Amino acid sequence: MAVIGSGIIGLATARELRRRFPRAAIAVLEKEPRIAAHQTGHNSGVIHSGVYYTPGSLKARLCREGSASMVAFCREQGVPVQVCGKLIVATEPAELPRLQALLERGLANGLQVRRLGTGEVREREPHVRVLAAIDVPSTGIVDFRQVCEALRKLMEADGVELRLGAEVRGLARADGDHLLRTSAGEVRAGYLVNCAGLHSDRLARAAGADPGARIVPFRGEYYELVPSRRDLVNGLVYPVPDPAFPFLGVHLTRMIDGSVHLGPNAVPAGRREGYHKGALSARDLAATATWPGFWRLARRYWRTGSREIWRSLSKRAFVAEARRLLPDLSPGDLEPAGAGVRAQALARDGKLVDDFLIVEAERATHVCNAPSPAATASLEIARHVVGRIPDLGQI
Ligand SMILES: Cc1cc2nc3c(=O)[nH]c(=O)nc-3n(C[C@H](O)[C@H](O)[C@H](O)COP(=O)(O)OP(=O)(O)OC[C@H]3O[C@@H](n4cnc5c(N)ncnc54)[C@H](O)[C@@H]3O)c2cc1C
């Protein structure tokens, strides 16, 4: 059996495959020289509770169950984790109905969310501007790279092979098996799980499956507070998100290492692994530009998109946005802190695919949309994926 990708979904899936198929030969194929090199190694490190997602969706269920199993896993494996809770804060009267709707959604998703008085918010976060807020106590923080290291150790101890520097470049079928042409030789697999993140749609198509959507990369850039100003933020503070947009807005995150990050924004990236503004790939740009959904999305969101691009180009504009939550902030308090690129699936009709998208094909499963909160939900996504694989006999 082969798993493509050693991000958190690929590693968690390999571990579940081993549990379900104790005697199978299982290999994880990873193109980079290290694990967790892309989305999993470039994110906010938040264990989301599941407050935002449509009740009944895969995201809502797997995130709620996944946040609990992630915290339990970290405690068992000695990975530093903190369940610190988070605040979602309205700063304008226009946001109040949406904050109320979020509270109701959180309750519908079975979470213990509650309104906080402005006094309580000031006690927790004296520097944050607040009109009204809700508290989501089950939210936590972790370094997902450390989670991956723990998964890797368990998986290797259980005889799963990890092949780094093995890029899957082509896929074919032979007698029902998959033949994977990789940069490190050919691999034959009776079952294939594609967890290739930013490249998952391409590999799904190469394997003959139709995900019905294309990955469009959105870069999320961060700043961090200089150490002398870290006392401006004690925990996690989020704005009320725009319900029409799947990203959560620039938020304040105290990371597990004590640093405080602000971000991420959401700007279209010129390359699937484009961590810098100038990073471009003709192939990736062509893939985006030839997808009708992209132009439909661009027509709908050109205003929001232009604002995001402007904030990416101008630190002053970013600071002005962040000051809605943190009025004491000044440009000198911030230094750049890297970026991540989200693999967001975009449907042909221009809608960003909201739920996790898992495409099942003959002897293959393709995880084609696993954006946030998929790191949180990874252990449950893996259980879901592996649980749906039919009985394969002697594989
Ligand atoms: C800016 C940002 C902030 C986020 N914040 C959070 C958060 O706070 N909490 C949360 O839960 N989620 C968050 N997420 C989402 C989370 O990081 C992702 O959902 C999760 O990491 C997806 O994991 P993955 O394994 O699917 O993808 P990845 O981590 O991208 O792994 C895919 C792997 O496949 C490999 N690969 C690709 N193509 C090939 C090939 N052809 N051959 C071999 N290997 C290949 C890649 O090299 C990579 O290692 C955030 C994401 C971003 C970008």
mmCIF file of C-alpha atoms in Angstrom, residues 5 143 149 282 356:
data_model
loop_
_atom_site.group_PDB
_atom_site.id
_atom_site.type_symbol
_atom_site.label_atom_id
_atom_site.label_comp_id
_atom_site.label_asym_id
_atom_site.label_seq_id
_atom_site.Cartn_x
_atom_site.Cartn_y
_atom_site.Cartn_z
ATOM 1 C CA GLY A 5 2.722 12.775 1.139
ATOM 2 C CA ASP A 143 3.415 22.596 17.024
ATOM 3 C CA GLU A 149 7.645 13.583 14.523
ATOM 4 C CA ALA A 282 4.171 29.042 -15.265
ATOM 5 C CA PHE A 356 -13.198 18.263 3.279
#
